[in-house]
PDB file of C-alpha atoms and ligand atoms in Angstrom:
ATOM      1  CA  MET A  28      29.095 -29.303 -25.315  1.00 46.00           C
ATOM      2  CA  ALA A  29      27.491 -26.171 -24.046  1.00 49.00           C
ATOM      3  CA  ILE A  30      24.239 -26.608 -22.262  1.00 51.00           C
ATOM      4  CA  THR A  31      21.670 -24.068 -23.305  1.00 53.00           C
ATOM      5  CA  GLU A  32      19.338 -23.289 -20.419  1.00 60.00           C
ATOM      6  CA  ARG A  33      15.819 -22.302 -21.147  1.00 61.00           C
ATOM      7  CA  PRO A  34      15.352 -18.640 -20.407  1.00 61.00           C
ATOM      8  CA  THR A  35      13.214 -17.983 -17.374  1.00 64.00           C
ATOM      9  CA  ARG A  36      10.033 -16.018 -17.581  1.00 60.00           C
ATOM     10  CA  ARG A  37      11.800 -13.243 -15.682  1.00 65.00           C
ATOM     11  CA  ASP A  38      14.530 -13.147 -18.384  1.00 70.00           C
ATOM     12  CA  LEU A  39      12.001 -13.053 -21.180  1.00 63.00           C
ATOM     13  CA  LEU A  40       9.872 -10.357 -19.601  1.00 62.00           C
ATOM     14  CA  SER A  41      12.846  -8.257 -18.575  1.00 70.00           C
ATOM     15  CA  LYS A  42      14.280  -8.356 -22.093  1.00 67.00           C
ATOM     16  CA  SER A  43      10.891  -7.601 -23.595  1.00 66.00           C
ATOM     17  CA  ALA A  44      10.513  -4.658 -21.250  1.00 66.00           C
ATOM     18  CA  ALA A  45      14.001  -3.389 -22.129  1.00 66.00           C
ATOM     19  CA  LEU A  46      13.083  -3.517 -25.805  1.00 64.00           C
ATOM     20  CA  GLY A  47       9.845  -1.704 -25.128  1.00 61.00           C
ATOM     21  CA  VAL A  48       7.836  -4.704 -26.324  1.00 59.00           C
ATOM     22  CA  VAL A  49       5.857  -4.946 -23.118  1.00 59.00           C
ATOM     23  CA  VAL A  50       4.904  -2.059 -20.895  1.00 59.00           C
ATOM     24  CA  ALA A  51       3.425  -2.436 -17.455  1.00 60.00           C
ATOM     25  CA  SER A  52       0.225  -0.553 -16.906  1.00 58.00           C
ATOM     26  CA  ALA A  53       0.122   1.911 -14.071  1.00 58.00           C
ATOM     27  CA  PRO A  54       0.384   1.564 -11.174  1.00 61.00           C
ATOM     28  CA  LEU A  55       2.761  -1.390 -11.699  1.00 68.00           C
ATOM     29  CA  THR A  56       6.406  -1.219 -12.624  1.00 71.00           C
ATOM     30  CA  ILE A  57       7.815  -3.978 -14.809  1.00 71.00           C
ATOM     31  CA  ALA A  58       9.659  -5.421 -11.805  1.00 72.00           C
ATOM     32  CA  GLU A  59       6.466  -5.502  -9.761  1.00 73.00           C
ATOM     33  CA  ALA A  60       4.513  -7.088 -12.590  1.00 74.00           C
ATOM     34  CA  ILE A  61       7.106  -9.837 -12.957  1.00 73.00           C
ATOM     35  CA  ALA A  62       7.258 -10.396  -9.194  1.00 70.00           C
ATOM     36  CA  GLY A  63       3.485 -10.593  -9.014  1.00 70.00           C
ATOM     37  CA  TRP A  64       3.333 -13.061 -11.884  1.00 70.00           C
ATOM     38  CA  GLU A  65       5.978 -15.295 -10.345  1.00 68.00           C
ATOM     39  CA  GLN A  66       4.279 -15.182  -6.967  1.00 67.00           C
ATOM     40  CA  ARG A  67       0.981 -16.214  -8.499  1.00 66.00           C
ATOM     41  CA  GLU A  68       2.598 -19.073 -10.374  1.00 64.00           C
ATOM     42  CA  GLN A  69       4.367 -20.307  -7.275  1.00 64.00           C
ATOM     43  CA  GLY A  70       1.346 -19.726  -5.068  1.00 71.00           C
ATOM     44  CA  VAL A  71       3.486 -18.072  -2.431  1.00 84.00           C
ATOM     45  CA  ARG A  72       3.619 -14.489  -1.256  1.00 89.00           C
ATOM     46  CA  LYS A  73       6.080 -12.654   0.905  1.00 92.00           C
ATOM     47  CA  PRO A  74       4.583 -11.280   4.123  1.00 95.00           C
ATOM     48  CA  THR A  75       4.006  -7.540   4.045  1.00 96.00           C
ATOM     49  CA  ALA A  76       6.699  -5.675   5.938  1.00 95.00           C
ATOM     50  CA  TRP A  77       5.922  -4.521   9.458  1.00 96.00           C
ATOM     51  CA  ASP A  78       5.992  -0.837  10.316  1.00 95.00           C
ATOM     52  CA  GLU A  79       5.380   1.048  13.553  1.00 94.00           C
ATOM     53  CA  ILE A  80       1.818   1.584  14.750  1.00 95.00           C
ATOM     54  CA  GLY A  81       2.625   5.186  15.771  1.00 93.00           C
ATOM     55  CA  PRO A  82       0.973   7.268  18.497  1.00 94.00           C
ATOM     56  CA  PHE A  83      -2.363   8.136  16.851  1.00 96.00           C
ATOM     57  CA  TYR A  84      -4.224   4.819  16.632  1.00 97.00           C
ATOM     58  CA  LYS A  85      -7.770   4.774  18.028  1.00 96.00           C
ATOM     59  CA  ARG A  86      -9.877   1.673  18.506  1.00 95.00           C
ATOM     60  CA  SER A  87     -13.364   1.240  17.087  1.00 94.00           C
ATOM     61  CA  ALA A  88     -13.080   3.364  13.966  1.00 96.00           C
ATOM     62  CA  PRO A  89     -16.349   3.426  12.006  1.00 97.00           C
ATOM     63  CA  HIS A  90     -17.129   0.884   9.323  1.00 98.00           C
ATOM     64  CA  THR A  91     -16.982   3.106   6.263  1.00 97.00           C
ATOM     65  CA  ALA A  92     -15.155   3.171   2.952  1.00 97.00           C
ATOM     66  CA  THR A  93     -15.316   6.977   2.773  1.00 96.00           C
ATOM     67  CA  LEU A  94     -12.732   8.642   4.972  1.00 94.00           C
ATOM     68  CA  LEU A  95     -12.950  12.176   3.635  1.00 85.00           C
ATOM     69  CA  ARG A  96     -15.539  14.786   4.502  1.00 81.00           C
ATOM     70  CA  ASN A  97     -17.356  16.827   1.862  1.00 78.00           C
ATOM     71  CA  GLY A  98     -15.384  19.880   0.805  1.00 87.00           C
ATOM     72  CA  ASP A  99     -12.082  18.756   2.276  1.00 91.00           C
ATOM     73  CA  PRO A 100      -9.077  20.179   0.414  1.00 91.00           C
ATOM     74  CA  GLY A 101      -6.398  17.984  -1.068  1.00 91.00           C
ATOM     75  CA  LEU A 102      -5.873  15.368  -3.745  1.00 91.00           C
ATOM     76  CA  PRO A 103      -8.626  12.721  -3.681  1.00 93.00           C
ATOM     77  CA  LEU A 104      -7.130   9.283  -3.194  1.00 95.00           C
ATOM     78  CA  GLN A 105      -8.550   5.832  -3.748  1.00 96.00           C
ATOM     79  CA  VAL A 106      -6.743   2.899  -2.176  1.00 97.00           C
ATOM     80  CA  ALA A 107      -7.602  -0.690  -3.051  1.00 97.00           C
ATOM     81  CA  GLY A 108      -6.057  -4.088  -2.592  1.00 97.00           C
ATOM     82  CA  ARG A 109      -6.542  -7.606  -1.336  1.00 97.00           C
ATOM     83  CA  VAL A 110      -5.534  -9.416   1.795  1.00 97.00           C
ATOM     84  CA  TYR A 111      -3.698 -12.718   1.286  1.00 96.00           C
ATOM     85  CA  GLY A 112      -2.072 -15.440   3.306  1.00 96.00           C
ATOM     86  CA  THR A 113       1.483 -16.437   2.425  1.00 94.00           C
ATOM     87  CA  GLY A 114       0.133 -19.444   0.521  1.00 92.00           C
ATOM     88  CA  GLY A 115      -1.571 -17.052  -1.898  1.00 90.00           C
ATOM     89  CA  GLU A 116      -5.063 -17.669  -0.498  1.00 93.00           C
ATOM     90  CA  VAL A 117      -7.324 -14.642  -0.124  1.00 95.00           C
ATOM     91  CA  LEU A 118      -8.366 -13.874   3.439  1.00 97.00           C
ATOM     92  CA  GLN A 119     -12.063 -13.180   3.217  1.00 97.00           C
ATOM     93  CA  GLY A 120     -13.342 -11.322   6.260  1.00 97.00           C
ATOM     94  CA  ALA A 121      -9.956  -9.895   7.290  1.00 98.00           C
ATOM     95  CA  THR A 122     -10.277  -6.688   9.316  1.00 98.00           C
ATOM     96  CA  ILE A 123      -8.357  -3.712   7.956  1.00 98.00           C
ATOM     97  CA  GLU A 124      -8.125  -0.618  10.141  1.00 98.00           C
ATOM     98  CA  VAL A 125      -6.681   2.485   8.478  1.00 98.00           C
ATOM     99  CA  TRP A 126      -5.922   5.925   9.867  1.00 98.00           C
ATOM    100  CA  GLN A 127      -4.099   8.914   8.495  1.00 97.00           C
ATOM    101  CA  ALA A 128      -3.531  12.658   8.725  1.00 97.00           C
ATOM    102  CA  ASP A 129      -5.664  14.975   6.608  1.00 96.00           C
ATOM    103  CA  HIS A 130      -4.305  17.184   3.812  1.00 95.00           C
ATOM    104  CA  PHE A 131      -2.855  19.556   6.401  1.00 95.00           C
ATOM    105  CA  GLY A 132      -1.080  16.831   8.349  1.00 96.00           C
ATOM    106  CA  HIS A 133      -3.564  16.797  11.246  1.00 95.00           C
ATOM    107  CA  TYR A 134      -4.867  13.637  12.909  1.00 96.00           C
ATOM    108  CA  ASP A 135      -8.398  13.762  14.269  1.00 95.00           C
ATOM    109  CA  LEU A 136      -7.860  12.840  17.909  1.00 95.00           C
ATOM    110  CA  ASP A 137     -11.322  13.889  19.085  1.00 95.00           C
ATOM    111  CA  GLY A 138     -13.386  12.120  16.418  1.00 93.00           C
ATOM    112  CA  TYR A 139     -12.924   9.606  13.641  1.00 95.00           C
ATOM    113  CA  SER A 140     -12.215  11.626  10.517  1.00 95.00           C
ATOM    114  CA  TYR A 141      -9.731   9.828   8.287  1.00 97.00           C
ATOM    115  CA  ARG A 142     -10.152   6.643  10.282  1.00 97.00           C
ATOM    116  CA  ALA A 143     -12.008   3.534   9.175  1.00 98.00           C
ATOM    117  CA  THR A 144     -12.511  -0.158   9.744  1.00 98.00           C
ATOM    118  CA  LEU A 145     -12.894  -2.221   6.563  1.00 98.00           C
ATOM    119  CA  ILE A 146     -13.754  -5.888   6.073  1.00 98.00           C
ATOM    120  CA  ALA A 147     -12.199  -7.794   3.166  1.00 98.00           C
ATOM    121  CA  ASP A 148     -14.910  -9.135   0.860  1.00 97.00           C
ATOM    122  CA  GLY A 149     -15.292 -12.623  -0.583  1.00 95.00           C
ATOM    123  CA  ASN A 150     -12.299 -12.033  -2.850  1.00 94.00           C
ATOM    124  CA  GLY A 151     -10.174 -10.681  -0.009  1.00 96.00           C
ATOM    125  CA  ALA A 152     -10.586  -7.209  -1.505  1.00 97.00           C
ATOM    126  CA  TYR A 153     -10.890  -3.860   0.230  1.00 98.00           C
ATOM    127  CA  ARG A 154     -11.168  -0.297  -1.034  1.00 97.00           C
ATOM    128  CA  PHE A 155     -11.556   3.157   0.432  1.00 98.00           C
ATOM    129  CA  ASP A 156     -11.810   6.752  -0.711  1.00 96.00           C
ATOM    130  CA  SER A 157      -9.735   9.325   1.083  1.00 97.00           C
ATOM    131  CA  MET A 158      -7.441  12.269   0.556  1.00 96.00           C
ATOM    132  CA  MET A 159      -3.687  12.181   0.033  1.00 96.00           C
ATOM    133  CA  PRO A 160      -2.326  12.634   3.579  1.00 97.00           C
ATOM    134  CA  GLY A 161      -0.246  15.689   4.370  1.00 95.00           C
ATOM    135  CA  HIS A 162       3.184  15.870   5.922  1.00 94.00           C
ATOM    136  CA  TYR A 163       3.408  16.620   9.616  1.00 92.00           C
ATOM    137  CA  PRO A 164       6.204  17.536  12.036  1.00 89.00           C
ATOM    138  CA  GLY A 165       8.160  14.549  13.264  1.00 87.00           C
ATOM    139  CA  ARG A 166       7.498  12.421  10.185  1.00 91.00           C
ATOM    140  CA  VAL A 167       9.338  12.744   6.928  1.00 94.00           C
ATOM    141  CA  CYS A 168       6.911  11.119   4.488  1.00 95.00           C
ATOM    142  CA  GLN A 169       3.210  11.026   3.719  1.00 96.00           C
ATOM    143  CA  HIS A 170       1.713   7.754   4.917  1.00 97.00           C
ATOM    144  CA  ILE A 171      -1.401   5.810   5.870  1.00 98.00           C
ATOM    145  CA  HIS A 172      -1.337   3.504   8.888  1.00 98.00           C
ATOM    146  CA  TYR A 173      -2.734  -0.028   8.728  1.00 98.00           C
ATOM    147  CA  LEU A 174      -3.633  -2.633  11.331  1.00 98.00           C
ATOM    148  CA  VAL A 175      -4.729  -5.841   9.604  1.00 98.00           C
ATOM    149  CA  GLN A 176      -6.062  -8.928  11.359  1.00 98.00           C
ATOM    150  CA  ALA A 177      -7.460 -12.267  10.242  1.00 98.00           C
ATOM    151  CA  PRO A 178      -8.201 -15.447  12.199  1.00 96.00           C
ATOM    152  CA  GLY A 179      -5.234 -17.811  12.342  1.00 96.00           C
ATOM    153  CA  HIS A 180      -2.811 -15.117  11.248  1.00 97.00           C
ATOM    154  CA  LYS A 181      -0.435 -12.732  13.003  1.00 98.00           C
ATOM    155  CA  PRO A 182      -1.814  -9.192  13.291  1.00 98.00           C
ATOM    156  CA  LEU A 183       0.156  -6.764  11.150  1.00 98.00           C
ATOM    157  CA  THR A 184       0.814  -3.083  11.689  1.00 97.00           C
ATOM    158  CA  THR A 185       2.292  -1.377   8.693  1.00 97.00           C
ATOM    159  CA  GLN A 186       2.261   1.884   6.738  1.00 97.00           C
ATOM    160  CA  LEU A 187       1.582   2.709   3.110  1.00 97.00           C
ATOM    161  CA  TYR A 188       3.821   5.308   1.440  1.00 96.00           C
ATOM    162  CA  PHE A 189       3.555   7.051  -1.920  1.00 95.00           C
ATOM    163  CA  ALA A 190       6.172   7.050  -4.668  1.00 93.00           C
ATOM    164  CA  THR A 191       5.024  10.577  -5.582  1.00 92.00           C
ATOM    165  CA  ASP A 192       5.987  11.962  -2.169  1.00 93.00           C
ATOM    166  CA  PRO A 193       8.145  15.047  -2.903  1.00 93.00           C
ATOM    167  CA  VAL A 194      10.623  13.802  -0.310  1.00 93.00           C
ATOM    168  CA  PHE A 195      11.683  11.065  -2.749  1.00 93.00           C
ATOM    169  CA  GLU A 196      12.425  13.598  -5.505  1.00 92.00           C
ATOM    170  CA  GLY A 197      11.092  11.189  -8.124  1.00 90.00           C
ATOM    171  CA  ASP A 198      13.457   8.375  -7.135  1.00 91.00           C
ATOM    172  CA  PRO A 199      12.001   6.313  -4.286  1.00 92.00           C
ATOM    173  CA  ASP A 200      14.431   3.461  -5.025  1.00 91.00           C
ATOM    174  CA  ARG A 201      17.302   5.690  -4.019  1.00 91.00           C
ATOM    175  CA  ASN A 202      15.616   7.993  -1.535  1.00 92.00           C
ATOM    176  CA  TYR A 203      13.124   5.936   0.467  1.00 92.00           C
ATOM    177  CA  THR A 204      15.514   5.760   3.421  1.00 92.00           C
ATOM    178  CA  ARG A 205      15.116   9.501   3.917  1.00 93.00           C
ATOM    179  CA  ASP A 206      12.267   8.515   6.228  1.00 92.00           C
ATOM    180  CA  PRO A 207      13.955   6.303   8.840  1.00 92.00           C
ATOM    181  CA  LEU A 208      10.622   4.664   9.647  1.00 92.00           C
ATOM    182  CA  ILE A 209      10.213   3.152   6.174  1.00 92.00           C
ATOM    183  CA  GLN A 210      11.113  -0.455   6.859  1.00 81.00           C
ATOM    184  CA  SER A 211      10.912  -1.691   3.276  1.00 91.00           C
ATOM    185  CA  ARG A 212      10.977  -0.233  -0.226  1.00 93.00           C
ATOM    186  CA  GLU A 213       7.933  -2.380  -0.977  1.00 93.00           C
ATOM    187  CA  LEU A 214       5.804  -0.192   1.276  1.00 96.00           C
ATOM    188  CA  VAL A 215       6.318   2.736  -1.113  1.00 95.00           C
ATOM    189  CA  ARG A 216       3.635   2.259  -3.732  1.00 94.00           C
ATOM    190  CA  PRO A 217       3.249   3.680  -7.252  1.00 94.00           C
ATOM    191  CA  VAL A 218       0.550   6.312  -7.636  1.00 93.00           C
ATOM    192  CA  ALA A 219      -1.628   6.448 -10.749  1.00 91.00           C
ATOM    193  CA  LEU A 220      -3.886   9.314 -11.730  1.00 87.00           C
ATOM    194  CA  ALA A 221      -7.373   8.094 -12.599  1.00 85.00           C
ATOM    195  CA  GLY A 222     -10.819   9.478 -13.343  1.00 81.00           C
ATOM    196  CA  ASP A 223     -11.967  12.018 -15.890  1.00 80.00           C
ATOM    197  CA  PRO A 224     -10.307  15.439 -16.234  1.00 78.00           C
ATOM    198  CA  LYS A 225     -12.908  17.123 -14.028  1.00 78.00           C
ATOM    199  CA  ASP A 226     -12.640  14.513 -11.335  1.00 80.00           C
ATOM    200  CA  ILE A 227      -9.045  13.377 -11.102  1.00 84.00           C
ATOM    201  CA  HIS A 228      -7.991  11.229  -8.203  1.00 89.00           C
ATOM    202  CA  ALA A 229      -4.870   9.361  -7.218  1.00 93.00           C
ATOM    203  CA  ALA A 230      -5.172   5.581  -7.213  1.00 94.00           C
ATOM    204  CA  VAL A 231      -2.940   3.230  -5.269  1.00 95.00           C
ATOM    205  CA  THR A 232      -2.935  -0.539  -4.948  1.00 96.00           C
ATOM    206  CA  PHE A 233      -1.732  -1.989  -1.672  1.00 97.00           C
ATOM    207  CA  GLU A 234      -1.862  -5.752  -1.236  1.00 96.00           C
ATOM    208  CA  ILE A 235      -1.451  -7.122   2.276  1.00 97.00           C
ATOM    209  CA  VAL A 236       0.045 -10.539   3.034  1.00 97.00           C
ATOM    210  CA  LEU A 237      -0.319 -11.965   6.546  1.00 97.00           C
ATOM    211  CA  GLU A 238       1.729 -14.745   8.102  1.00 96.00           C
ATOM    212  CA  ARG A 239       0.076 -17.707   9.773  1.00 95.00           C
ATOM    213  CA  ILE A 240       0.348 -17.951  13.552  1.00 94.00           C
TER     214      ILE A 240
HETATM  215 FE1  FE2 B 163       1.313   8.831  11.197  1.00 92.53          FE
END
């Protein structure tokens, strides 16, 4: 007698997505939505992939959620996310340092433009307003550097990349290895356009998961 297995949630959601019955809202893909759902149900999260710290880190960046200066050119960008432990717990008070090039691909080495220190709030959440970073010689893709620390957890250096980067030619799944420093496809995040027509900005979600020491 054939044993009929119950379909998994992944099966059901994948088939529903294929039929167009469910659609993930930006900036999630169906695969990411399913993965996120399963992770929540299991209460476990995969640690965020490491990436190089690079040569332009500076200590003691200011505590601000606004990285851009008034009048700066470029595409306004809002990045938000939460910091978790691998057990799914939010890491309130985690320190998130971010630094990036400006629209023209320049790092501010004299001051602290496009550099910030953020503290995860009571829900483990962080958010900052910036500008889409430019490309610069020696690096293939647009990126934002992160150094994330929380008591009892291993410090993490990583980098956030953008699925809209022209280098990927619309297919980051296939082309993310064009930048040899991209350690994981999961670091390349979907980009949504948000805001009203007169004030459009790019919006990206980047969750961080730290391993326990
Ligand atoms: Fe960089």
